[in-house]
PDB file of C-alpha atoms in Angstrom:
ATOM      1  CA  UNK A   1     -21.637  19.987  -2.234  1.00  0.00           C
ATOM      2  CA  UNK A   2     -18.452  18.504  -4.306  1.00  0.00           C
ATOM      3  CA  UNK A   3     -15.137  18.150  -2.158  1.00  0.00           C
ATOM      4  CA  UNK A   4     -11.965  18.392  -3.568  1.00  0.00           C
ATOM      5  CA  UNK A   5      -8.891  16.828  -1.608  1.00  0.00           C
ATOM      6  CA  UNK A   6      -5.337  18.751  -3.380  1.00  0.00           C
ATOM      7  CA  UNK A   7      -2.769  16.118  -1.811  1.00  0.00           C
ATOM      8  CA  UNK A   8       0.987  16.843  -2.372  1.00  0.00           C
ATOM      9  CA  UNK A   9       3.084  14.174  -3.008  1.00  0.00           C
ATOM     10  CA  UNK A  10       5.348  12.328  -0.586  1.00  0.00           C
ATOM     11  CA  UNK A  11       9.351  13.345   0.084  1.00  0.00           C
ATOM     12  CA  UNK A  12      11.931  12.847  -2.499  1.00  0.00           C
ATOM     13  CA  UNK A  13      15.657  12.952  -1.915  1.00  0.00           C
ATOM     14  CA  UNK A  14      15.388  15.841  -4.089  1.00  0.00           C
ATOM     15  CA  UNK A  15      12.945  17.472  -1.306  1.00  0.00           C
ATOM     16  CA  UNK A  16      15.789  16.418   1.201  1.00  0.00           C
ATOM     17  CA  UNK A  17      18.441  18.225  -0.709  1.00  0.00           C
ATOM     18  CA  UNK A  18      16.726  21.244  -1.349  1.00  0.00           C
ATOM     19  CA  UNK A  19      17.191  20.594  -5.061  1.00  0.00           C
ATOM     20  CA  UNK A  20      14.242  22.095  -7.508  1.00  0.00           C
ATOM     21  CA  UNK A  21      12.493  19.230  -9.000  1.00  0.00           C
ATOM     22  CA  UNK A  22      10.112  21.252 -11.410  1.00  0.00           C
ATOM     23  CA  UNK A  23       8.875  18.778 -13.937  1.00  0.00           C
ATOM     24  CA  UNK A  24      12.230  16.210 -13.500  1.00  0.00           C
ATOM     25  CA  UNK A  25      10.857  12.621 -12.745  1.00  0.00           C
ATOM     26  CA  UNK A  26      12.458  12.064  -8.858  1.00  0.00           C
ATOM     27  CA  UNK A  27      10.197   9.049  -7.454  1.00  0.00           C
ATOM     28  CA  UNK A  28       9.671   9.240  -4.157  1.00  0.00           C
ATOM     29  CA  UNK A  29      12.614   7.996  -0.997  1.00  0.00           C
ATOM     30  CA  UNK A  30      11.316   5.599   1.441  1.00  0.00           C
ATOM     31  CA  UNK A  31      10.147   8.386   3.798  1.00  0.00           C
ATOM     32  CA  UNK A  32       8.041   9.351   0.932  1.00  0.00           C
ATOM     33  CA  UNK A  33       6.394   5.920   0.553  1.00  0.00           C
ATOM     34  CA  UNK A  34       5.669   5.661   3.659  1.00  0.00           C
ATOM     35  CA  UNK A  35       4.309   9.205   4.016  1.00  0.00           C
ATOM     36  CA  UNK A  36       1.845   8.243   1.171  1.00  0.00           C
ATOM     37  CA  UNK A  37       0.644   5.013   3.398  1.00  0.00           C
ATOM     38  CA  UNK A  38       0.155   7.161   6.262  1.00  0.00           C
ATOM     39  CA  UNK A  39      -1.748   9.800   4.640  1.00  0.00           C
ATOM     40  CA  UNK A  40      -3.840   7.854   2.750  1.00  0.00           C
ATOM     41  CA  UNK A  41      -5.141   5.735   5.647  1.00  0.00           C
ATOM     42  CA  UNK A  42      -6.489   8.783   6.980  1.00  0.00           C
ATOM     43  CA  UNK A  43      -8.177   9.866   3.373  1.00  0.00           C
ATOM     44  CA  UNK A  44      -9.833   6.825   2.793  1.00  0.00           C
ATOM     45  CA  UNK A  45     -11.851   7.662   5.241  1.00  0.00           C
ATOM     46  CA  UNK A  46     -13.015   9.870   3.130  1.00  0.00           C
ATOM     47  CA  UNK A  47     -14.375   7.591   0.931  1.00  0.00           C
ATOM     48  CA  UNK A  48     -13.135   8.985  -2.207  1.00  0.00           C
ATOM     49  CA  UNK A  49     -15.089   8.696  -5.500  1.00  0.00           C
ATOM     50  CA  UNK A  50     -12.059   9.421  -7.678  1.00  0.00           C
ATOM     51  CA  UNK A  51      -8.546   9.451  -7.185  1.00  0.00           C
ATOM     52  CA  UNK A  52      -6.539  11.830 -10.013  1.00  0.00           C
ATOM     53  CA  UNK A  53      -3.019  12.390 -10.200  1.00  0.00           C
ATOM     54  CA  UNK A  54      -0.091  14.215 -11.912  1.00  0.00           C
ATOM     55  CA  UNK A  55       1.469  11.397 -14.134  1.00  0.00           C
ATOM     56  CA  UNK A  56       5.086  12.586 -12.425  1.00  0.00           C
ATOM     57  CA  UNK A  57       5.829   9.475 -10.216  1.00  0.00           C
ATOM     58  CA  UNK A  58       6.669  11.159  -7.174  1.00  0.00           C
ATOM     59  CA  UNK A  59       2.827  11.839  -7.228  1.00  0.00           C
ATOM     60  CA  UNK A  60       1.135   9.213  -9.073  1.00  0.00           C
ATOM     61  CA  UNK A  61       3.030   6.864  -6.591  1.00  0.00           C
ATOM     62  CA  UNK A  62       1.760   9.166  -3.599  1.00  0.00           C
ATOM     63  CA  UNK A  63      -1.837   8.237  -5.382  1.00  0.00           C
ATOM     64  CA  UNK A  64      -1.007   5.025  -5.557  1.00  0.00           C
ATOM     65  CA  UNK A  65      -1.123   4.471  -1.967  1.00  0.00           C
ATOM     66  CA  UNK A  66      -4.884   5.906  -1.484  1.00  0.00           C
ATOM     67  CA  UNK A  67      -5.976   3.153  -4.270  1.00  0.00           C
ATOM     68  CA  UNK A  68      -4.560   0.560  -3.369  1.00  0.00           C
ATOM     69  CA  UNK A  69      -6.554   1.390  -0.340  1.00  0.00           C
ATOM     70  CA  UNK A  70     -10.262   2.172  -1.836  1.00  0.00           C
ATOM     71  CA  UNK A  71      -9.749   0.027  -5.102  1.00  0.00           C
ATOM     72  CA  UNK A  72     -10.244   2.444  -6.949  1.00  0.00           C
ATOM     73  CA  UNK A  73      -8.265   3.228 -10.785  1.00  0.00           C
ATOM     74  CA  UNK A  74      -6.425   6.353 -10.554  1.00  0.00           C
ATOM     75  CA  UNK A  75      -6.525   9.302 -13.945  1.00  0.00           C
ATOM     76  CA  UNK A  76      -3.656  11.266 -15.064  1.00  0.00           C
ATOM     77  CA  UNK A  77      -3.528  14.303 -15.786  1.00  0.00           C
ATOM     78  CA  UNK A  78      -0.552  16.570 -17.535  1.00  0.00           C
ATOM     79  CA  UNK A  79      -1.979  19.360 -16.296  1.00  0.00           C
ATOM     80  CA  UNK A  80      -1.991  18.698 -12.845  1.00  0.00           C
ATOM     81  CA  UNK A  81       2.633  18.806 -12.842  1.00  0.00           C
ATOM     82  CA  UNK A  82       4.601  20.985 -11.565  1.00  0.00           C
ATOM     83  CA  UNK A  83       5.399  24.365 -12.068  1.00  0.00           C
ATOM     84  CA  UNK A  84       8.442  24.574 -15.061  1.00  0.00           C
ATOM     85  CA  UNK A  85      11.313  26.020 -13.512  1.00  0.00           C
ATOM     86  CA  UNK A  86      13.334  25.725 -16.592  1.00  0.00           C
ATOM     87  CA  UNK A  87      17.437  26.069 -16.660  1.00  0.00           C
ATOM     88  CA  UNK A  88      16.413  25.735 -12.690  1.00  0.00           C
ATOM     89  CA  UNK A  89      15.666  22.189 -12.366  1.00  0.00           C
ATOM     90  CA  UNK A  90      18.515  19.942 -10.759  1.00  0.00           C
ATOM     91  CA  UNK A  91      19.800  23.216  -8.722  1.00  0.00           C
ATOM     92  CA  UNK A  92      19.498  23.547  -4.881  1.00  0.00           C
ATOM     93  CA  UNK A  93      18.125  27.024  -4.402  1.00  0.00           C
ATOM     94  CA  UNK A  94      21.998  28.251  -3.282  1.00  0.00           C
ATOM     95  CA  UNK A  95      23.317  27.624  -6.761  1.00  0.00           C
ATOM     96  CA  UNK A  96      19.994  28.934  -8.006  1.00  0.00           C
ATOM     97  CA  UNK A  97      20.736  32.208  -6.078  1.00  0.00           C
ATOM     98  CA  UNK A  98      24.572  31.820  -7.309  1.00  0.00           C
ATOM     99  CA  UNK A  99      24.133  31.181 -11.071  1.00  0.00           C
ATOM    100  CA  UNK A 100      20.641  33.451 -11.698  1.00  0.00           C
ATOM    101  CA  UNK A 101      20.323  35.906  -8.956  1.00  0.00           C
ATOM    102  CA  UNK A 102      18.203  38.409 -10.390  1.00  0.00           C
ATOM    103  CA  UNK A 103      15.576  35.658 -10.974  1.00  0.00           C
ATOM    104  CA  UNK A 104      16.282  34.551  -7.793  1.00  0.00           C
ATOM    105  CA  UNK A 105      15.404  37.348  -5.911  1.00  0.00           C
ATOM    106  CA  UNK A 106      12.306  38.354  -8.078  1.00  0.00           C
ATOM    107  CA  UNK A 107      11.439  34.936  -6.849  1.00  0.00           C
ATOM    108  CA  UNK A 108      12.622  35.417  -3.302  1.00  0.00           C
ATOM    109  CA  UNK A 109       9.931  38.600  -3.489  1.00  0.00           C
ATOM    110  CA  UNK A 110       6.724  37.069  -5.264  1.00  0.00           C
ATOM    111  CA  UNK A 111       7.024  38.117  -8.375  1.00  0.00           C
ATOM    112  CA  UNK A 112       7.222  36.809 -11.918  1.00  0.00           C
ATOM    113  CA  UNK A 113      10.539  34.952 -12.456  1.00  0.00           C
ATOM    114  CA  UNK A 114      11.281  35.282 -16.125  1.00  0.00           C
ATOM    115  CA  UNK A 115      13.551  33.626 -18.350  1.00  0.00           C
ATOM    116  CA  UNK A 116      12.284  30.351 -19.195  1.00  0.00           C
ATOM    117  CA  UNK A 117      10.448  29.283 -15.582  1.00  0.00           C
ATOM    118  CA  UNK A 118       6.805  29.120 -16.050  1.00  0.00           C
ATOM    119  CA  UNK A 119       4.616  32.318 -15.253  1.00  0.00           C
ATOM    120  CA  UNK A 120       2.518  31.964 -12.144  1.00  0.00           C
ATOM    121  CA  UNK A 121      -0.570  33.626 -14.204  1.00  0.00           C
ATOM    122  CA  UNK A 122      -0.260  30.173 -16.685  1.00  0.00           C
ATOM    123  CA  UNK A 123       0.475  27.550 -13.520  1.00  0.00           C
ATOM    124  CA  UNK A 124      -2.481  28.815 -11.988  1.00  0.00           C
ATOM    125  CA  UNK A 125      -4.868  28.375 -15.173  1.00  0.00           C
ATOM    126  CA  UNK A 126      -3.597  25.055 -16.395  1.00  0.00           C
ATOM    127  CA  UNK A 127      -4.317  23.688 -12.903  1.00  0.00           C
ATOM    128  CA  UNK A 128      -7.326  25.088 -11.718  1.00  0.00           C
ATOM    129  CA  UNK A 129      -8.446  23.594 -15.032  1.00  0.00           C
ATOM    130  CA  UNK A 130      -7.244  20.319 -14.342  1.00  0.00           C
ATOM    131  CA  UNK A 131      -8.542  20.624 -10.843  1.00  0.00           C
ATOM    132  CA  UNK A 132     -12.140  21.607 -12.702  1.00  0.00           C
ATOM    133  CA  UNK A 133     -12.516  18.634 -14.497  1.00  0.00           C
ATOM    134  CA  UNK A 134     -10.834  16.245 -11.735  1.00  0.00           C
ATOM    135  CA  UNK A 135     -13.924  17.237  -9.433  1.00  0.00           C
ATOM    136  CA  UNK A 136     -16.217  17.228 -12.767  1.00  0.00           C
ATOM    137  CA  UNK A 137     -15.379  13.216 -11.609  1.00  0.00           C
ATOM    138  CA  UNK A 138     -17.508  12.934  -8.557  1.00  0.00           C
ATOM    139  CA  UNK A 139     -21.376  12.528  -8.485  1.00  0.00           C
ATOM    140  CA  UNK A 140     -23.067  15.824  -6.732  1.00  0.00           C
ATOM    141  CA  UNK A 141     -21.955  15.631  -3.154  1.00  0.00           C
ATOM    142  CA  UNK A 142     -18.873  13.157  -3.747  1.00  0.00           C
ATOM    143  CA  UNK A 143     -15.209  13.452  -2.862  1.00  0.00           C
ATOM    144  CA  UNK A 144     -12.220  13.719  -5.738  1.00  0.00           C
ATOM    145  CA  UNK A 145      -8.351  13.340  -4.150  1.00  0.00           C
ATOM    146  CA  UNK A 146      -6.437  14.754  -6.536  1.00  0.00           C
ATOM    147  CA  UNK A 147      -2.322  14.173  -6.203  1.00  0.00           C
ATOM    148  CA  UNK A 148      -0.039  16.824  -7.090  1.00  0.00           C
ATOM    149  CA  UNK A 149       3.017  18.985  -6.147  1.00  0.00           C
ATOM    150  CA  UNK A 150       3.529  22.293  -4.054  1.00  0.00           C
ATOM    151  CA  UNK A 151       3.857  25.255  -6.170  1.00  0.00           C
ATOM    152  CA  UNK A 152       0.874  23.183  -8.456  1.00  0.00           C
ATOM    153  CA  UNK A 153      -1.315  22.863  -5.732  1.00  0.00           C
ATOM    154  CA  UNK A 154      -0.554  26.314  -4.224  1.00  0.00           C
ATOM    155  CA  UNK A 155      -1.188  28.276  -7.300  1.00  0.00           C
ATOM    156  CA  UNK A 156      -4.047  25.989  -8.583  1.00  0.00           C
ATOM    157  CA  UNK A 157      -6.353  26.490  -5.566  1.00  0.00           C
ATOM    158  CA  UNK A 158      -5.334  30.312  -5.729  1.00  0.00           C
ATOM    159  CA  UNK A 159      -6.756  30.427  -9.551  1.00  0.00           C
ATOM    160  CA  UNK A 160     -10.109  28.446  -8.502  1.00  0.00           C
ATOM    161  CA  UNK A 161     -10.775  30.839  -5.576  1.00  0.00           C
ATOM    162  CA  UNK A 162      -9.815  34.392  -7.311  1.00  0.00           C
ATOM    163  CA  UNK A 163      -7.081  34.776  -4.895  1.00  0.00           C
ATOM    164  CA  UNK A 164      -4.505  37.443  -5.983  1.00  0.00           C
ATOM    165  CA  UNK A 165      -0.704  36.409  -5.549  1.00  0.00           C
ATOM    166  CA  UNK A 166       0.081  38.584  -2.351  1.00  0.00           C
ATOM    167  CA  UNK A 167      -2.808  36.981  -0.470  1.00  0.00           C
ATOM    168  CA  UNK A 168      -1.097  33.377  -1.716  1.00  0.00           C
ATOM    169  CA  UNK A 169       1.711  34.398   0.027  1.00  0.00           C
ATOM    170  CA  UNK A 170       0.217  34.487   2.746  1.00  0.00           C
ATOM    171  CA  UNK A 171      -0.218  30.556   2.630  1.00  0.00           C
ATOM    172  CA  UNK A 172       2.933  28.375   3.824  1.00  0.00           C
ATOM    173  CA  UNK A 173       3.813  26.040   1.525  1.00  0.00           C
ATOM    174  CA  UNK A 174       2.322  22.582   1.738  1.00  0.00           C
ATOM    175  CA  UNK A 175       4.067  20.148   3.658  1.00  0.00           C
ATOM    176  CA  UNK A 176       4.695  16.937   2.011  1.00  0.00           C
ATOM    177  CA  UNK A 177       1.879  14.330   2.150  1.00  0.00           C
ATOM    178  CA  UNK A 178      -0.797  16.956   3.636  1.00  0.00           C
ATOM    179  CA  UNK A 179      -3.591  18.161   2.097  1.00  0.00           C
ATOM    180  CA  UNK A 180      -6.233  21.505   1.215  1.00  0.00           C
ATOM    181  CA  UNK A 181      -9.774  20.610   1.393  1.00  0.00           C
ATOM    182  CA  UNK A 182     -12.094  22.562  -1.133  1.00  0.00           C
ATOM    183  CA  UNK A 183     -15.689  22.414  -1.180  1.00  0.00           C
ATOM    184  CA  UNK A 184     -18.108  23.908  -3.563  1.00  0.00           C
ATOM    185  CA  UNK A 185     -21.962  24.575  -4.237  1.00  0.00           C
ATOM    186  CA  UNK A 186     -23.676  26.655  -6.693  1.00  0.00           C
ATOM    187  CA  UNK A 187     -24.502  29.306  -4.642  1.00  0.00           C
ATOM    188  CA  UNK A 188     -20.866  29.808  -3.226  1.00  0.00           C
ATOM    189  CA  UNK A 189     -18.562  28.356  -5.567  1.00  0.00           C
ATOM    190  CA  UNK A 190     -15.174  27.239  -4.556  1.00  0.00           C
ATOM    191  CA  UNK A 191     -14.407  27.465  -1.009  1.00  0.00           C
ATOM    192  CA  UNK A 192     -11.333  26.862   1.239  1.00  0.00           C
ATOM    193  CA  UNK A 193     -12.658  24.119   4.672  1.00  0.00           C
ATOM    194  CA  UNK A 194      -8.980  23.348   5.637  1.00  0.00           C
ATOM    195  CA  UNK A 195      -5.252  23.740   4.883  1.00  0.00           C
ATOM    196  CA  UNK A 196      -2.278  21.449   5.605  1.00  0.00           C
ATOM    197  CA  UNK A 197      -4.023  19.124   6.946  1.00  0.00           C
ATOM    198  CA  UNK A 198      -2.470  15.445   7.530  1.00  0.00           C
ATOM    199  CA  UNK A 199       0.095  13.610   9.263  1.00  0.00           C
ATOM    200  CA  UNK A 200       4.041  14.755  10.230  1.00  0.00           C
ATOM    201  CA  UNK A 201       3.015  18.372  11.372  1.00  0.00           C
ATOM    202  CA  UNK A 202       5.846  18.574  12.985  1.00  0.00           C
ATOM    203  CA  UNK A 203       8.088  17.884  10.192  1.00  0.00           C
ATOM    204  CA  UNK A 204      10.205  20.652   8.500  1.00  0.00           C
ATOM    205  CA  UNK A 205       8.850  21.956   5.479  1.00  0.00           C
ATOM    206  CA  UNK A 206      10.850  21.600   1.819  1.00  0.00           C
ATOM    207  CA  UNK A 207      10.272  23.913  -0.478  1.00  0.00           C
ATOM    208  CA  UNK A 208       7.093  23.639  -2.845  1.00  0.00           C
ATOM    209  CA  UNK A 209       9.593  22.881  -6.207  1.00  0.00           C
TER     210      UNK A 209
END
């Protein structure tokens, strides 16, 4: 049985703000860095085969942490960014709401956004794929940690299990630095074993952007 660790990246100030990050660069604050320590001193106990990462800093940093820990060398993978959020990126969700409100609220209610913010239908694909071949990396029965962002993650796992978007929505959004475990065998593919899982549960939640 392969287990895949989808571990989102560590607060930005951009997180603080409530600012939608998309595919912009924003590292990681201290909190963030030190989120990333924390969390990975509980997943190396996982004893990781492969460590693979979004090559965005906020999360190849966050991945960063976990090798410096098992010694491992970390991958990169394009695929494995953020959702797109287009003419969005750089607002906090109040001027989002301000300057495009009808994609805000189509948004607000689950559904395609339009304009030019990635579709849901493509995130989904181009990470489940990169979430594919990041557990292609472990021998049968070994453990991947793959580093990525909210929406990514969110969306990713959704496409690998055949979830449809309302039962998604279901899901609250991953808090920084925690974690979805995903196992899977030949006879029962891709399941879900845990969600959210890691330290500062009782931190507020930003935003998955």
């Amino acid at each position: 049985m392969t287990r895949l660790i989808v571990w989102r990246h560590g607060n930005t100030d951009w997180n603080a703000a409530n600012r939608v990050q998309g595919q912009t660069d924003v590292e990681l604050n201290a909190l963030g860095r030190q989120q990333a320590v924390d969390a990975a001193e509980i997943l190396v106990k996982l004893k990781p085969d492969a460590i693979v990462a979004s090559d965005l800093k906020r999360a190849s940093d966050t991945a960063a942490a976990l090798g410096a820990l098992t010694g491992l060398s970390i991958g990169y993978d394009k695929r494995l960014r953020e959702r797109w959020f287009g003419a969005w990126q750089g607002l906090t969700m109040p001027e989002v709401a301000e300057r495009h409100p009808e994609q805000h609220a189509r948004w607000t209610a689950g559904q395609e956004v339009g304009g030019d913010v990635e579709t849901l239908e493509d995130l989904g694909k181009r990470v489940a794929d990169g979430l594919r071949d990041a557990a292609a990396e472990a021998p049968a029965g070994g453990t991947v940690v793959v580093a990525t962002h909210g929406a990514a993650a969110r969306q990713g796992i959704g496409h690998l299990l055949g979830w449809p978007v309302e039962q998604l929505r279901t899901l609250r959004a991953l808090q920084n630095c925690h974690w979805v475990e995903l196992t899977r065998d030949d006879k029962r593919g891709w399941q879900l074993a845990a969600y959210n899982v890691g330290p500062f549960s009782d931190r507020p939640v930003p935003p998955p952007v």
